[in-house]
XYZ file of N, CA and C in Angstrom:
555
model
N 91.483 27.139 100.297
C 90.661 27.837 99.327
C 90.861 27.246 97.933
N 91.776 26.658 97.559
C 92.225 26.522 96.154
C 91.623 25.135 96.070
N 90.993 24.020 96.980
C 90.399 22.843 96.763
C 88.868 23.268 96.424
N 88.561 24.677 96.668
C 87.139 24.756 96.223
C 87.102 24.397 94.713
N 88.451 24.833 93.682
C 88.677 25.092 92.423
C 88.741 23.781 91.725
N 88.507 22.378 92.402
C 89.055 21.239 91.933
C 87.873 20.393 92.345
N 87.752 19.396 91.356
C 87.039 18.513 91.806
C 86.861 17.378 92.083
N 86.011 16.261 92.814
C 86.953 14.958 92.495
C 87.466 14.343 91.490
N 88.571 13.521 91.547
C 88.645 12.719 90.024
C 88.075 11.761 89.460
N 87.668 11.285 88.504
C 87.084 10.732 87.292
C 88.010 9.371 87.741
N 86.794 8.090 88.822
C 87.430 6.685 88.359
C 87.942 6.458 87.114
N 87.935 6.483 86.072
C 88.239 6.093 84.902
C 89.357 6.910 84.199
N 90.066 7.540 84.962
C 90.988 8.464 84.545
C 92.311 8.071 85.109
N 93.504 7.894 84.383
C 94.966 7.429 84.825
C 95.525 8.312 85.431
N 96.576 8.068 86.287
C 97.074 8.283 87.766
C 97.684 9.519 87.057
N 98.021 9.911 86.227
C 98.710 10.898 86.051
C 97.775 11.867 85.001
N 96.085 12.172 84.783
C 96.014 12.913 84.513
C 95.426 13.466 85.225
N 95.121 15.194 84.582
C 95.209 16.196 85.484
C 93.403 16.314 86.196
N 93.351 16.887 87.298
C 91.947 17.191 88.045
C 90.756 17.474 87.200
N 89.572 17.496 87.648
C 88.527 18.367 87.030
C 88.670 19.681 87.236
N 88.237 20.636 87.058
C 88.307 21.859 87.728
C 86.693 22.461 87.710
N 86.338 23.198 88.332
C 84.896 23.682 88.315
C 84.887 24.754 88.230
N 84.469 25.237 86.707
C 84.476 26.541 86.383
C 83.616 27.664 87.456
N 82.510 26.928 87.523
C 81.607 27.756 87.813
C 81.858 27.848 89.501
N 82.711 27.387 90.222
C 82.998 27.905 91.632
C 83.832 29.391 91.378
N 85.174 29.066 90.596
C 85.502 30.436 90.404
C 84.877 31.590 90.538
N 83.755 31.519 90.484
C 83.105 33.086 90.200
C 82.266 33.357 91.275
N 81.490 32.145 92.719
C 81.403 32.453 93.744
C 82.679 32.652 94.754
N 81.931 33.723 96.173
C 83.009 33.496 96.912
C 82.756 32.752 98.020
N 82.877 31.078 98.096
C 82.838 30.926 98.951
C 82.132 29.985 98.968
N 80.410 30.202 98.624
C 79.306 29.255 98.534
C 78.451 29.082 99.437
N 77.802 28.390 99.802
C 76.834 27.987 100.517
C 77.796 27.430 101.827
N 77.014 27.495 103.043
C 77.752 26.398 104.120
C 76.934 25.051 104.290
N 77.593 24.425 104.172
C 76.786 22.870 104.535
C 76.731 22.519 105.633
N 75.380 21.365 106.306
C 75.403 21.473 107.396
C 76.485 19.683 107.339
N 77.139 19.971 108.646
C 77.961 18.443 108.272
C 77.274 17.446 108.644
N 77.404 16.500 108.191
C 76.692 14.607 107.939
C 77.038 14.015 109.516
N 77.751 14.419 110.781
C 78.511 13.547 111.398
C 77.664 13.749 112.355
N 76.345 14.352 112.597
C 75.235 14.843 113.469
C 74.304 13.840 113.385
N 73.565 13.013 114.704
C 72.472 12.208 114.575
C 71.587 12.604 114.661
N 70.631 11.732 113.562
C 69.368 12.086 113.920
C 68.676 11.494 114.892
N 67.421 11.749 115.839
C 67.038 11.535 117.042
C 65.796 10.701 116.509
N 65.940 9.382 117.343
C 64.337 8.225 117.112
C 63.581 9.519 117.186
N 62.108 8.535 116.514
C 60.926 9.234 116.694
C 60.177 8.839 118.202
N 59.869 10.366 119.048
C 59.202 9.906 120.198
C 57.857 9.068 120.431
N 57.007 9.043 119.416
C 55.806 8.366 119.336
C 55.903 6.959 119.154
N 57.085 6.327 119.239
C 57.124 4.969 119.482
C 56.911 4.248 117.929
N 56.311 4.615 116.745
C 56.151 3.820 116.118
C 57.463 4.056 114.748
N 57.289 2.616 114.301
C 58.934 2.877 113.757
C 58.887 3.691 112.230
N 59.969 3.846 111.980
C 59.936 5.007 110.607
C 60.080 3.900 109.523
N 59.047 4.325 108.754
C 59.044 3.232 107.746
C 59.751 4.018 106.174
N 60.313 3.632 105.313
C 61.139 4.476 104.420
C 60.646 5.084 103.559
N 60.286 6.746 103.392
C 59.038 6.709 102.298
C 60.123 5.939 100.591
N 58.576 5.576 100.027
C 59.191 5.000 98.832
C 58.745 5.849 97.552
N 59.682 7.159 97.479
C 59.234 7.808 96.271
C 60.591 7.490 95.553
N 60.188 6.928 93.892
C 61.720 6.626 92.736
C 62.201 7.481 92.346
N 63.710 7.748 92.456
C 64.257 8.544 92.515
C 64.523 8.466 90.773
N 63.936 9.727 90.491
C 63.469 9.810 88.888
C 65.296 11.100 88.502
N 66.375 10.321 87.421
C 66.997 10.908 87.123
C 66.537 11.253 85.573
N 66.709 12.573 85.515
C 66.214 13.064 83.881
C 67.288 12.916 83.463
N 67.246 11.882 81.688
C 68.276 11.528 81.005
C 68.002 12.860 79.454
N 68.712 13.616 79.546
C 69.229 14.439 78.557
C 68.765 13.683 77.134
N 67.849 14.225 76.448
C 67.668 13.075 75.381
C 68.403 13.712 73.917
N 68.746 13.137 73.129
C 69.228 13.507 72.115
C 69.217 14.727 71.472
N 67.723 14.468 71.324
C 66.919 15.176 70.086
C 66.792 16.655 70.635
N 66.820 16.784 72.323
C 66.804 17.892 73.037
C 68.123 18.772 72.508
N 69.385 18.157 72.392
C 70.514 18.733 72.403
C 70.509 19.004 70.544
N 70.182 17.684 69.670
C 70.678 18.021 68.310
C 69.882 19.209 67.571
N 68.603 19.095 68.174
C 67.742 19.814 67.578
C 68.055 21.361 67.289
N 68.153 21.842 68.253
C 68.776 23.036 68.440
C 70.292 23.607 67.791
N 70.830 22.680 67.844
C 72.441 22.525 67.182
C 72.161 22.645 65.592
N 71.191 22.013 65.059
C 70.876 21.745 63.585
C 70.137 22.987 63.187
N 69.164 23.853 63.745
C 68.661 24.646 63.785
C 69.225 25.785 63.806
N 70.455 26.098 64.469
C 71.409 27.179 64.198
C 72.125 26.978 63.315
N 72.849 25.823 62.987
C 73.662 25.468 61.622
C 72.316 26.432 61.001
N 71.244 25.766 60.401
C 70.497 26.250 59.662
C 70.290 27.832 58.953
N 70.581 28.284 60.794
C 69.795 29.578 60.579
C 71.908 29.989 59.543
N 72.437 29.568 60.101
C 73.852 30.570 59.003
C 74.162 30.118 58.193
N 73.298 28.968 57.450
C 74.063 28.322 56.445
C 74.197 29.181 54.979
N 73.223 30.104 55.018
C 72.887 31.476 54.029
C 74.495 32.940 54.303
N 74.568 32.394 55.610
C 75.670 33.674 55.565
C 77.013 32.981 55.742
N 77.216 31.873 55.863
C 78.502 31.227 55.963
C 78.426 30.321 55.244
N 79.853 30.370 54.595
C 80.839 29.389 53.718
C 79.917 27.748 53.704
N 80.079 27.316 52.521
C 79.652 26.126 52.278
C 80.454 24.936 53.037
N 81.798 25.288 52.939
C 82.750 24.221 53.519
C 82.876 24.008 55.029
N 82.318 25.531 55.349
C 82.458 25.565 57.189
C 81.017 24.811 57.217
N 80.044 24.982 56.984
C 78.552 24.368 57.520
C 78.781 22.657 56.961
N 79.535 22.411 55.734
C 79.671 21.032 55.958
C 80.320 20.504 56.814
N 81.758 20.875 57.769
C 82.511 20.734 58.440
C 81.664 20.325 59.886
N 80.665 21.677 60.350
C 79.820 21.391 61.308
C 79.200 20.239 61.266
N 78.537 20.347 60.118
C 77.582 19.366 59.813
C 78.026 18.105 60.332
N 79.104 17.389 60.172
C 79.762 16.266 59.904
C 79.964 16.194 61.529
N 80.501 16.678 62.406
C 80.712 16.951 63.927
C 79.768 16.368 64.107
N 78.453 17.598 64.321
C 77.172 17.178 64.603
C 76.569 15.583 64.169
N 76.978 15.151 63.195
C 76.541 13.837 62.855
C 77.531 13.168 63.859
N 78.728 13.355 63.974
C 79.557 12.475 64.688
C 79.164 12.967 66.184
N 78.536 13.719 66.884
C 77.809 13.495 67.949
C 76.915 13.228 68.129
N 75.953 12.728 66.922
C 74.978 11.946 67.077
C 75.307 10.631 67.185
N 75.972 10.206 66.194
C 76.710 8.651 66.584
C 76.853 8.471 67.790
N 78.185 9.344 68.292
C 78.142 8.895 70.073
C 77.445 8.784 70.382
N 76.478 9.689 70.568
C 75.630 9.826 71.813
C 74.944 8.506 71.196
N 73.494 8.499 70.458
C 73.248 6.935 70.172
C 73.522 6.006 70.352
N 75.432 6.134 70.454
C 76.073 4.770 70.670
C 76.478 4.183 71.865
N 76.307 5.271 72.861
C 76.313 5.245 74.589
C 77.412 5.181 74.664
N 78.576 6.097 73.762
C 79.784 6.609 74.119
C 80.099 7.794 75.123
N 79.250 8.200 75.324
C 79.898 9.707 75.745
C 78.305 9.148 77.120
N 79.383 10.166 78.384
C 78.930 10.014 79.745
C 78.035 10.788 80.132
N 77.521 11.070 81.030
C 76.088 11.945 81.450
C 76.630 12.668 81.941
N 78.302 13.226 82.775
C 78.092 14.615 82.462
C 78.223 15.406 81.461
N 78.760 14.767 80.354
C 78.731 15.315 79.287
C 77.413 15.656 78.281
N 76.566 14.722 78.542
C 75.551 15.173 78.151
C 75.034 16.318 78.960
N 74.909 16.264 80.243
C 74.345 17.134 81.067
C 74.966 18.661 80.415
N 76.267 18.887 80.272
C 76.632 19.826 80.004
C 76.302 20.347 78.835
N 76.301 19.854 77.824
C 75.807 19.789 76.569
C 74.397 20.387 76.406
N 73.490 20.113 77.019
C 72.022 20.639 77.061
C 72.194 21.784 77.264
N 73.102 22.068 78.521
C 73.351 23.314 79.404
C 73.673 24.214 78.085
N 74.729 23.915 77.784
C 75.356 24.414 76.601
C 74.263 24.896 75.493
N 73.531 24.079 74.997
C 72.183 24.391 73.965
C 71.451 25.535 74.732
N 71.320 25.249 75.870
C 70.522 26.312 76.260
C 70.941 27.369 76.266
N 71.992 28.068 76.900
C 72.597 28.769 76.583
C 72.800 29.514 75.290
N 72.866 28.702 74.437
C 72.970 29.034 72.498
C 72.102 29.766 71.898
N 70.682 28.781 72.456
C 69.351 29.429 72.593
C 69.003 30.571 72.692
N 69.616 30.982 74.145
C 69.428 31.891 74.465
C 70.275 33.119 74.166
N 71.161 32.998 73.481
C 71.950 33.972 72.616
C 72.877 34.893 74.319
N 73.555 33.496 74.952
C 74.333 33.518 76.114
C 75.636 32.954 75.564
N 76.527 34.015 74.596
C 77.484 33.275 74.051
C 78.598 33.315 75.106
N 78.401 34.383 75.926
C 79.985 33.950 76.425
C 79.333 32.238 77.909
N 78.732 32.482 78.287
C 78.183 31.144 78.813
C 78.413 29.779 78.374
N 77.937 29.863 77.190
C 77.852 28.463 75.651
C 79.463 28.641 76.017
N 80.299 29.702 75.537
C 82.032 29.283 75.539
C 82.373 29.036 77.080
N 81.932 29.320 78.143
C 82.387 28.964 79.226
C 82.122 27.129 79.253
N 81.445 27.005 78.761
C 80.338 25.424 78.906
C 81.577 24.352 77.970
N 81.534 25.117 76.895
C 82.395 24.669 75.857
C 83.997 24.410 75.873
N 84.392 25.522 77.285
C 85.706 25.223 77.160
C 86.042 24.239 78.673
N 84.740 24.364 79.589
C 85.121 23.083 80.577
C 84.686 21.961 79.998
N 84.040 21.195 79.193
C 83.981 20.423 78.104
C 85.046 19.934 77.813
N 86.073 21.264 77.048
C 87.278 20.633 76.523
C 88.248 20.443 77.412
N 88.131 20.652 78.560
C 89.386 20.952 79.599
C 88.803 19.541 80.390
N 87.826 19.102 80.827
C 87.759 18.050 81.778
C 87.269 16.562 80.712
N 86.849 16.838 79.612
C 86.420 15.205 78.760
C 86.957 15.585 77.432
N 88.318 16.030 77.409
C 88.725 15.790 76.252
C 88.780 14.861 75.070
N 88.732 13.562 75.464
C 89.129 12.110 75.155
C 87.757 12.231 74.336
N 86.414 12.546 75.473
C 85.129 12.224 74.564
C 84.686 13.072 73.772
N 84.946 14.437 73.737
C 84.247 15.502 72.845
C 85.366 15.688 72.176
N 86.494 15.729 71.843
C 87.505 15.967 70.736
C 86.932 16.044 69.207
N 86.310 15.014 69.035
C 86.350 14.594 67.266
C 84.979 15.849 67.159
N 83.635 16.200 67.719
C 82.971 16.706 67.565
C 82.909 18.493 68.169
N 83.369 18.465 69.157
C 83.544 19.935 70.089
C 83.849 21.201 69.064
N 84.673 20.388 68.109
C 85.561 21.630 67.178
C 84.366 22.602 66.691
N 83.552 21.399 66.224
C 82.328 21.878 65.194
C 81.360 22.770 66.060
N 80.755 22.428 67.715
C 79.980 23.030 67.920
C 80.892 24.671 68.516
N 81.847 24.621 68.600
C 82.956 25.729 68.787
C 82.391 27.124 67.519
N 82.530 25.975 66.682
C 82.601 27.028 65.114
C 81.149 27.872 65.201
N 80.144 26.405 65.105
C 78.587 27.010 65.136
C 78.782 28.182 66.425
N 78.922 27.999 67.614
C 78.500 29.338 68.576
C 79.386 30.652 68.156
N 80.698 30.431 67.554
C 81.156 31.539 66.571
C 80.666 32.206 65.838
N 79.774 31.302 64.662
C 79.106 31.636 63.223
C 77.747 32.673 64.150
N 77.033 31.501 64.817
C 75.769 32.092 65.560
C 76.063 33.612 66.321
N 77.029 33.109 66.683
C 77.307 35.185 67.293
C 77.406 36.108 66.419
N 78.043 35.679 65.658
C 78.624 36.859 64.362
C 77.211 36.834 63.824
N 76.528 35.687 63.538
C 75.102 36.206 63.030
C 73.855 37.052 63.469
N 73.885 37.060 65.117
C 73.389 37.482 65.395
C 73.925 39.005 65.548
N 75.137 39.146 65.943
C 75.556 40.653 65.856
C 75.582 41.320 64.724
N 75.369 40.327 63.518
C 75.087 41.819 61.927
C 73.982 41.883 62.081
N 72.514 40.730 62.888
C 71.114 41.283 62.470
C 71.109 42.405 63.652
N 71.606 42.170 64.809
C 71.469 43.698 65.730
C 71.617 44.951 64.798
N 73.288 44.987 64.229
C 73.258 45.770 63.831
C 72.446 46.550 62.517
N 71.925 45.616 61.610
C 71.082 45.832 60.792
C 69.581 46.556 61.280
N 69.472 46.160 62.676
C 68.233 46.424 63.571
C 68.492 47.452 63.775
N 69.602 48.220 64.382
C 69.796 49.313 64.440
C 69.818 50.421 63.485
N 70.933 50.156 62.789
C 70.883 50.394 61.302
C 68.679 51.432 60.992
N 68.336 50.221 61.063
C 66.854 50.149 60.019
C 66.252 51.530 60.842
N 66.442 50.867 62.473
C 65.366 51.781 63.547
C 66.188 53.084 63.225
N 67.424 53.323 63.077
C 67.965 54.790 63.175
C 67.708 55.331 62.105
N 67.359 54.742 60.457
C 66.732 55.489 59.589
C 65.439 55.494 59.406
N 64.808 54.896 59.882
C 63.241 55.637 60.693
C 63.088 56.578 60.803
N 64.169 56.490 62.276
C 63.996 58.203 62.939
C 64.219 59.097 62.626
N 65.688 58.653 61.173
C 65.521 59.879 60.885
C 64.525 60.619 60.044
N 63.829 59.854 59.545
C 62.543 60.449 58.112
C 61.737 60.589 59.120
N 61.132 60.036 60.404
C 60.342 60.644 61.040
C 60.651 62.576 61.790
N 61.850 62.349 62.205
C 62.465 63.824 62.622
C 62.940 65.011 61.588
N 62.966 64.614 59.996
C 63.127 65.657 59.602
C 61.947 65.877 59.009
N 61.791 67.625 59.174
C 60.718 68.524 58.853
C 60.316 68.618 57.253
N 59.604 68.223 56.658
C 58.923 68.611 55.692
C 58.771 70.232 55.156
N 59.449 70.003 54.032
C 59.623 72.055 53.165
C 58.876 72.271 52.750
């Protein structure tokens, strides 16, 4: 059971560091069953031979602008309610993950995750974004280090921002109700 929790290792990783781990098995039990590979498949009876269909196997590459856009856009939205020095701090991350990425430093699952991650942000799925964020830091440390800090801070700032406009929302709708519910003398 405990090899469900691990994943293979990273060619490019030295003999002595530690596994991947896969967050997101933790939280099934069990998974899907697979059917196993060691089963043949049977010729075709009609005699004529199987020719290979040829459809290109189209991998979607995570594009930049998908991931920064969104990242810059929340800086944005708190740069009015947070500190000048923290949004430059971000700021500077975010530029230094634009470099990478541009510079074809950083690997495709990291990008992959990264989108995941935006989306998530998006969608005002903070504990998700920190689940995303902390297998990030736990399996590609080496590559997200110099920048991770920053998008850490932003899904911080972005929560806290969004939880004073709730509460302000609330706030507003509950003194509504009340000038609508009290009676006129």
């Amino acid at each position: 059971m405990a090899e469900l929790y691990v994943k293979p290792g990273n060619k490019e990783r030295g003999w002595n560091d530690p596994p991947q781990f896969s967050y997101g098995l933790q939280t099934q039990a069990g998974g899907p069953k697979r059917t196993p590979l060691t089963r043949r498949v049977a010729a075709p009876q009609d005699g004529s031979p199987r020719e290979p269909t040829n459809f290109p196997v189209i991998e979607s590459e995570t594009l930049l602008e998908d991931v920064l856009k969104p990242l810059e856009q929340a800086l944005e939205d708190c740069r009015g309610h947070t500190k000048k020095q923290v949004c430059d701090d971000i700021s500077r991350r975010l530029a230094l993950l634009q470099e990478q990425w541009a510079g074809g430093k950083l690997s495709r699952p990291v990008k992959k995750r990264m989108a995941l991650l935006v989306q998530e942000l998006s969608s005002h799925r903070w504990d998700a974004a920190d689940d995303i964020h902390r297998s990030l830091m736990v399996d590609h440390v080496t590559e997200v280090s110099q920048w991770m800090v920053g998008v850490k801070r932003l899904i911080a700032e972005k929560r806290s921002l969004s939880s004073k406009e709730e509460a302000n929302e609330e706030k507003s709708t509950a003194t509504a109700e009340e000038k609508q519910t009290i009676p006129s003398i």
